[in-house]
mmCIF file of C-alpha atoms in Angstrom:
data_model
loop_
_atom_site.group_PDB
_atom_site.id
_atom_site.type_symbol
_atom_site.label_atom_id
_atom_site.label_comp_id
_atom_site.label_asym_id
_atom_site.label_seq_id
_atom_site.Cartn_x
_atom_site.Cartn_y
_atom_site.Cartn_z
ATOM 1 C CA MET A 28 -12.721 -10.222 -22.293
ATOM 2 C CA GLN A 29 -13.178 -6.568 -21.379
ATOM 3 C CA MET A 30 -12.780 -4.697 -18.093
ATOM 4 C CA HIS A 31 -13.485 -1.233 -16.719
ATOM 5 C CA ALA A 32 -10.477 0.892 -15.769
ATOM 6 C CA MET A 33 -9.498 4.407 -14.725
ATOM 7 C CA VAL A 34 -6.763 5.662 -17.037
ATOM 8 C CA LEU A 35 -4.374 8.606 -16.791
ATOM 9 C CA GLU A 36 -4.130 9.725 -20.421
ATOM 10 C CA GLN A 37 -1.347 12.252 -19.841
ATOM 11 C CA PHE A 38 0.725 13.459 -16.903
ATOM 12 C CA GLY A 39 -1.000 16.237 -15.012
ATOM 13 C CA GLY A 40 -4.400 15.252 -16.347
ATOM 14 C CA ARG A 41 -7.433 13.588 -14.826
ATOM 15 C CA LEU A 42 -8.338 9.927 -14.706
ATOM 16 C CA THR A 43 -10.730 8.804 -17.404
ATOM 17 C CA ALA A 44 -13.179 5.914 -17.105
ATOM 18 C CA THR A 45 -12.648 3.581 -20.027
ATOM 19 C CA VAL A 46 -12.877 -0.020 -21.169
ATOM 20 C CA ARG A 47 -9.750 -2.084 -21.718
ATOM 21 C CA THR A 48 -8.997 -5.647 -22.694
ATOM 22 C CA VAL A 49 -8.199 -7.805 -19.666
ATOM 23 C CA PRO A 50 -4.400 -8.297 -19.707
ATOM 24 C CA GLU A 51 -2.843 -11.741 -19.867
ATOM 25 C CA PRO A 52 -0.139 -12.740 -17.371
ATOM 26 C CA GLY A 53 3.234 -13.576 -18.828
ATOM 27 C CA PRO A 54 5.809 -16.003 -17.406
ATOM 28 C CA GLY A 55 6.341 -15.305 -13.719
ATOM 29 C CA GLU A 56 3.259 -13.099 -13.534
ATOM 30 C CA VAL A 57 -0.209 -13.431 -12.023
ATOM 31 C CA LEU A 58 -3.531 -11.957 -13.098
ATOM 32 C CA VAL A 59 -5.364 -10.613 -10.043
ATOM 33 C CA ARG A 60 -9.077 -9.881 -9.880
ATOM 34 C CA VAL A 61 -9.172 -6.573 -7.998
ATOM 35 C CA VAL A 62 -11.512 -6.261 -5.022
ATOM 36 C CA ALA A 63 -10.273 -2.903 -3.725
ATOM 37 C CA CYS A 64 -7.558 -0.345 -4.430
ATOM 38 C CA GLY A 65 -6.642 2.491 -2.101
ATOM 39 C CA ALA A 66 -5.946 6.134 -2.869
ATOM 40 C CA GLY A 67 -3.168 8.107 -1.194
ATOM 41 C CA LEU A 68 -0.743 10.970 -1.798
ATOM 42 C CA THR A 69 1.600 8.753 -3.821
ATOM 43 C CA LEU A 70 -0.987 8.840 -6.599
ATOM 44 C CA GLU A 71 -0.482 12.586 -6.994
ATOM 45 C CA SER A 72 3.229 11.994 -7.593
ATOM 46 C CA VAL A 73 2.333 9.384 -10.200
ATOM 47 C CA ARG A 74 -0.221 11.686 -11.827
ATOM 48 C CA LEU A 75 2.348 14.445 -12.181
ATOM 49 C CA GLY A 76 4.967 12.070 -13.585
ATOM 50 C CA HIS A 77 7.332 12.377 -10.622
ATOM 51 C CA LEU A 78 7.727 8.596 -10.332
ATOM 52 C CA GLY A 79 8.561 8.086 -13.974
ATOM 53 C CA GLY A 80 6.742 5.719 -16.247
ATOM 54 C CA SER A 81 4.659 6.726 -19.229
ATOM 55 C CA THR A 82 1.085 7.431 -20.268
ATOM 56 C CA PRO A 83 -1.573 6.315 -20.886
ATOM 57 C CA ARG A 84 -1.376 4.469 -17.573
ATOM 58 C CA ILE A 85 -3.786 2.693 -15.243
ATOM 59 C CA MET A 86 -2.795 3.969 -11.805
ATOM 60 C CA GLY A 87 -3.359 2.345 -8.403
ATOM 61 C CA HIS A 88 -0.982 0.315 -6.258
ATOM 62 C CA GLU A 89 -2.644 -0.360 -2.867
ATOM 63 C CA PHE A 90 -4.601 -3.339 -4.099
ATOM 64 C CA SER A 91 -6.226 -6.445 -2.743
ATOM 65 C CA GLY A 92 -8.042 -9.159 -4.623
ATOM 66 C CA THR A 93 -7.991 -12.793 -5.614
ATOM 67 C CA VAL A 94 -5.828 -14.710 -8.046
ATOM 68 C CA ALA A 95 -7.650 -14.989 -11.363
ATOM 69 C CA ALA A 96 -4.973 -16.805 -13.360
ATOM 70 C CA PRO A 97 -1.304 -17.644 -12.723
ATOM 71 C CA GLY A 98 1.028 -17.289 -15.681
ATOM 72 C CA ALA A 99 3.594 -19.811 -16.851
ATOM 73 C CA ARG A 100 6.358 -20.814 -14.437
ATOM 74 C CA VAL A 101 4.371 -19.618 -11.408
ATOM 75 C CA ASP A 102 4.293 -21.910 -8.387
ATOM 76 C CA GLY A 103 2.396 -21.512 -5.140
ATOM 77 C CA TRP A 104 -0.491 -19.400 -6.384
ATOM 78 C CA HIS A 105 -3.878 -20.758 -7.365
ATOM 79 C CA GLU A 106 -7.129 -19.323 -8.639
ATOM 80 C CA GLY A 107 -9.130 -17.788 -5.805
ATOM 81 C CA ASP A 108 -6.190 -17.164 -3.445
ATOM 82 C CA PRO A 109 -6.694 -13.850 -1.559
ATOM 83 C CA VAL A 110 -3.706 -11.567 -2.130
ATOM 84 C CA THR A 111 -2.188 -8.142 -1.786
ATOM 85 C CA GLY A 112 1.351 -7.157 -2.687
ATOM 86 C CA SER A 113 4.301 -4.797 -2.848
ATOM 87 C CA PHE A 114 4.147 -2.107 -5.518
ATOM 88 C CA TYR A 115 7.929 -1.928 -5.958
ATOM 89 C CA LEU A 116 9.136 -3.757 -9.065
ATOM 90 C CA PHE A 117 12.064 -5.396 -7.296
ATOM 91 C CA CYS A 118 14.324 -8.047 -8.825
ATOM 92 C CA GLY A 119 14.275 -10.607 -6.011
ATOM 93 C CA ASN A 120 17.937 -11.487 -6.592
ATOM 94 C CA CYS A 121 20.172 -8.642 -5.399
ATOM 95 C CA VAL A 122 21.731 -8.352 -1.940
ATOM 96 C CA MET A 123 18.997 -5.983 -0.753
ATOM 97 C CA CYS A 124 16.195 -8.273 -1.888
ATOM 98 C CA ALA A 125 17.966 -11.264 -0.346
ATOM 99 C CA SER A 126 18.050 -9.435 3.009
ATOM 100 C CA GLY A 127 14.337 -8.641 2.930
ATOM 101 C CA ARG A 128 14.787 -5.011 1.886
ATOM 102 C CA GLU A 129 13.051 -5.137 -1.467
ATOM 103 C CA THR A 130 12.192 -1.431 -1.278
ATOM 104 C CA LEU A 131 15.929 -0.731 -1.645
ATOM 105 C CA CYS A 132 16.380 -3.149 -4.571
ATOM 106 C CA ILE A 133 19.501 -2.304 -6.545
ATOM 107 C CA ASN A 134 17.731 -3.230 -9.772
ATOM 108 C CA ASN A 135 14.374 -1.608 -8.980
ATOM 109 C CA LYS A 136 12.418 -1.033 -12.200
ATOM 110 C CA GLY A 137 9.821 1.355 -10.804
ATOM 111 C CA ASN A 138 6.375 0.925 -9.337
ATOM 112 C CA ILE A 139 3.106 -0.794 -10.138
ATOM 113 C CA GLY A 140 0.686 1.884 -11.290
ATOM 114 C CA ALA A 141 3.503 4.056 -12.660
ATOM 115 C CA LYS A 142 5.945 1.934 -14.664
ATOM 116 C CA ILE A 143 3.332 -0.738 -15.429
ATOM 117 C CA ASP A 144 -0.454 -0.654 -15.252
ATOM 118 C CA GLY A 145 -1.941 -0.705 -11.777
ATOM 119 C CA ALA A 146 -5.114 -1.698 -10.005
ATOM 120 C CA PHE A 147 -7.635 1.053 -10.731
ATOM 121 C CA ALA A 148 -9.247 -1.599 -12.873
ATOM 122 C CA GLU A 149 -11.128 -4.856 -12.525
ATOM 123 C CA TYR A 150 -7.944 -6.838 -13.192
ATOM 124 C CA VAL A 151 -4.223 -6.211 -12.818
ATOM 125 C CA VAL A 152 -1.144 -8.231 -13.801
ATOM 126 C CA VAL A 153 1.676 -8.251 -11.242
ATOM 127 C CA PRO A 154 4.926 -10.201 -10.828
ATOM 128 C CA ALA A 155 4.264 -13.333 -8.782
ATOM 129 C CA ARG A 156 7.118 -12.449 -6.402
ATOM 130 C CA ASN A 157 5.255 -9.262 -5.430
ATOM 131 C CA LEU A 158 2.230 -11.089 -4.061
ATOM 132 C CA VAL A 159 1.514 -11.684 -0.385
ATOM 133 C CA SER A 160 -1.159 -14.066 0.862
ATOM 134 C CA ILE A 161 -3.914 -12.516 2.972
ATOM 135 C CA PRO A 162 -4.507 -14.675 6.066
ATOM 136 C CA GLU A 163 -7.897 -15.680 7.374
ATOM 137 C CA GLY A 164 -9.505 -13.053 9.566
ATOM 138 C CA VAL A 165 -8.213 -10.099 7.544
ATOM 139 C CA ALA A 166 -10.924 -8.358 5.533
ATOM 140 C CA LEU A 167 -10.102 -8.546 1.836
ATOM 141 C CA ARG A 168 -11.364 -5.036 1.082
ATOM 142 C CA GLU A 169 -9.105 -3.555 3.764
ATOM 143 C CA ALA A 170 -5.979 -5.605 3.101
ATOM 144 C CA GLY A 171 -4.689 -3.472 0.239
ATOM 145 C CA VAL A 172 -3.339 -0.798 2.590
ATOM 146 C CA ILE A 173 -1.125 -3.295 4.421
ATOM 147 C CA ALA A 174 1.670 -3.240 1.845
ATOM 148 C CA ASP A 175 1.865 0.564 1.804
ATOM 149 C CA ALA A 176 0.359 2.616 4.648
ATOM 150 C CA VAL A 177 0.717 -0.114 7.277
ATOM 151 C CA ALA A 178 4.138 -1.202 6.024
ATOM 152 C CA THR A 179 5.326 2.412 6.190
ATOM 153 C CA SER A 180 4.339 2.587 9.854
ATOM 154 C CA TYR A 181 5.914 -0.787 10.580
ATOM 155 C CA HIS A 182 9.178 0.310 8.965
ATOM 156 C CA ILE A 183 9.222 3.481 11.066
ATOM 157 C CA ALA A 184 8.568 1.543 14.267
ATOM 158 C CA ARG A 185 11.160 -1.152 13.615
ATOM 159 C CA GLU A 186 13.913 0.559 11.630
ATOM 160 C CA ARG A 187 13.707 4.259 12.489
ATOM 161 C CA ALA A 188 12.197 4.725 15.947
ATOM 162 C CA ARG A 189 13.183 1.214 17.069
ATOM 163 C CA ILE A 190 10.297 1.130 19.502
ATOM 164 C CA VAL A 191 10.591 -1.187 22.488
ATOM 165 C CA PRO A 192 7.918 -2.117 25.062
ATOM 166 C CA GLY A 193 7.257 0.586 27.634
ATOM 167 C CA GLN A 194 8.492 3.526 25.590
ATOM 168 C CA ARG A 195 6.344 6.640 25.294
ATOM 169 C CA VAL A 196 5.570 7.345 21.639
ATOM 170 C CA ALA A 197 3.813 10.481 20.386
ATOM 171 C CA VAL A 198 2.297 10.292 16.915
ATOM 172 C CA ILE A 199 1.918 13.785 15.423
ATOM 173 C CA GLY A 200 -0.964 14.059 12.973
ATOM 174 C CA ALA A 201 -2.354 10.845 14.389
ATOM 175 C CA GLY A 202 -5.674 11.126 12.584
ATOM 176 C CA GLY A 203 -4.136 11.037 9.112
ATOM 177 C CA GLY A 204 -3.975 8.151 6.683
ATOM 178 C CA VAL A 205 -0.604 6.899 7.925
ATOM 179 C CA GLY A 206 -0.991 8.234 11.457
ATOM 180 C CA ILE A 207 -3.889 5.952 12.354
ATOM 181 C CA HIS A 208 -1.795 2.955 11.336
ATOM 182 C CA MET A 209 1.241 4.266 13.225
ATOM 183 C CA LEU A 210 -0.854 4.358 16.400
ATOM 184 C CA GLN A 211 -1.794 0.714 16.083
ATOM 185 C CA VAL A 212 1.676 -0.456 15.086
ATOM 186 C CA ALA A 213 3.299 1.406 17.986
ATOM 187 C CA LYS A 214 0.754 -0.128 20.347
ATOM 188 C CA ALA A 215 1.520 -3.582 18.959
ATOM 189 C CA PHE A 216 5.201 -2.910 19.717
ATOM 190 C CA GLY A 217 4.243 -2.389 23.368
ATOM 191 C CA ALA A 218 4.579 1.394 23.562
ATOM 192 C CA PHE A 219 2.585 3.909 25.628
ATOM 193 C CA VAL A 220 0.972 5.708 22.695
ATOM 194 C CA ILE A 221 0.019 9.388 22.649
ATOM 195 C CA ALA A 222 -2.095 10.568 19.714
ATOM 196 C CA VAL A 223 -1.540 14.234 18.799
ATOM 197 C CA GLU A 224 -4.048 15.902 16.481
ATOM 198 C CA ARG A 225 -5.810 19.246 15.963
ATOM 199 C CA ASP A 226 -8.739 18.473 13.666
ATOM 200 C CA PRO A 227 -11.951 18.156 15.742
ATOM 201 C CA ALA A 228 -13.419 15.353 13.629
ATOM 202 C CA LYS A 229 -10.178 13.376 13.733
ATOM 203 C CA LEU A 230 -9.837 13.911 17.478
ATOM 204 C CA LEU A 231 -13.290 12.433 17.924
ATOM 205 C CA ARG A 232 -12.461 9.457 15.738
ATOM 206 C CA LEU A 233 -9.248 8.765 17.631
ATOM 207 C CA GLN A 234 -11.352 7.769 20.611
ATOM 208 C CA GLU A 235 -12.183 4.589 18.689
ATOM 209 C CA PHE A 236 -8.547 3.464 18.838
ATOM 210 C CA ALA A 237 -6.760 1.828 21.763
ATOM 211 C CA VAL A 238 -4.388 4.711 22.455
ATOM 212 C CA ASP A 239 -3.221 5.672 25.937
ATOM 213 C CA ALA A 240 -3.702 9.431 25.593
ATOM 214 C CA ILE A 241 -5.096 11.939 23.101
ATOM 215 C CA VAL A 242 -3.720 15.481 22.876
ATOM 216 C CA ASP A 243 -5.385 18.398 21.060
ATOM 217 C CA TRP A 244 -2.366 20.447 20.057
ATOM 218 C CA LEU A 245 -4.446 23.604 19.563
ATOM 219 C CA ARG A 246 -5.429 23.530 23.232
ATOM 220 C CA ASN A 247 -2.276 22.067 24.715
ATOM 221 C CA LYS A 248 1.223 23.420 24.216
ATOM 222 C CA LEU A 249 3.701 20.738 23.239
ATOM 223 C CA LYS A 250 7.225 20.918 24.588
#
């Protein structure tokens, strides 16, 4: 069976639309039918070869979709299950993985979309341990950003800023791709959230979010 894919033929080049054979999942892997795949600045690092890997390569790591076929020795996943997943190729066995810090895996083998083919295609094969079930009520097309842009914001709130209810939190560049998620995560942590932005279009859009204050930094001096 064939599929359409966007392929990076060489580092520094452009993506090329092509047709590939649908990959088969090996032991411990799952074939996912891709519904959506996001695009962010990480892709530029992949395109330039800064994250390693080799070409030709199908890029794309912020994916969501449904399970098309589990490989051998895969339990818990069934055809049709809605999924997203981590793009780090973590081992699942080291002390960091055991403590829930897979992004710091001692045996990390790279990233989906850089070291192995990613999700700018109709199908992608990923390790079963990377998958996360998408709960009811979460739009499948939007869920792909959870494991990257949203997770980044969550990590900042919990591990770096250590936000607690009642704190005042200012998000600089709040209208950006990560900033809009940081606003919502900080609000979920119970903070008084101040969105700081300078782009007129983004300032207008920020009014759609449940923030406590919006500051135009071109008109207001920040101290």
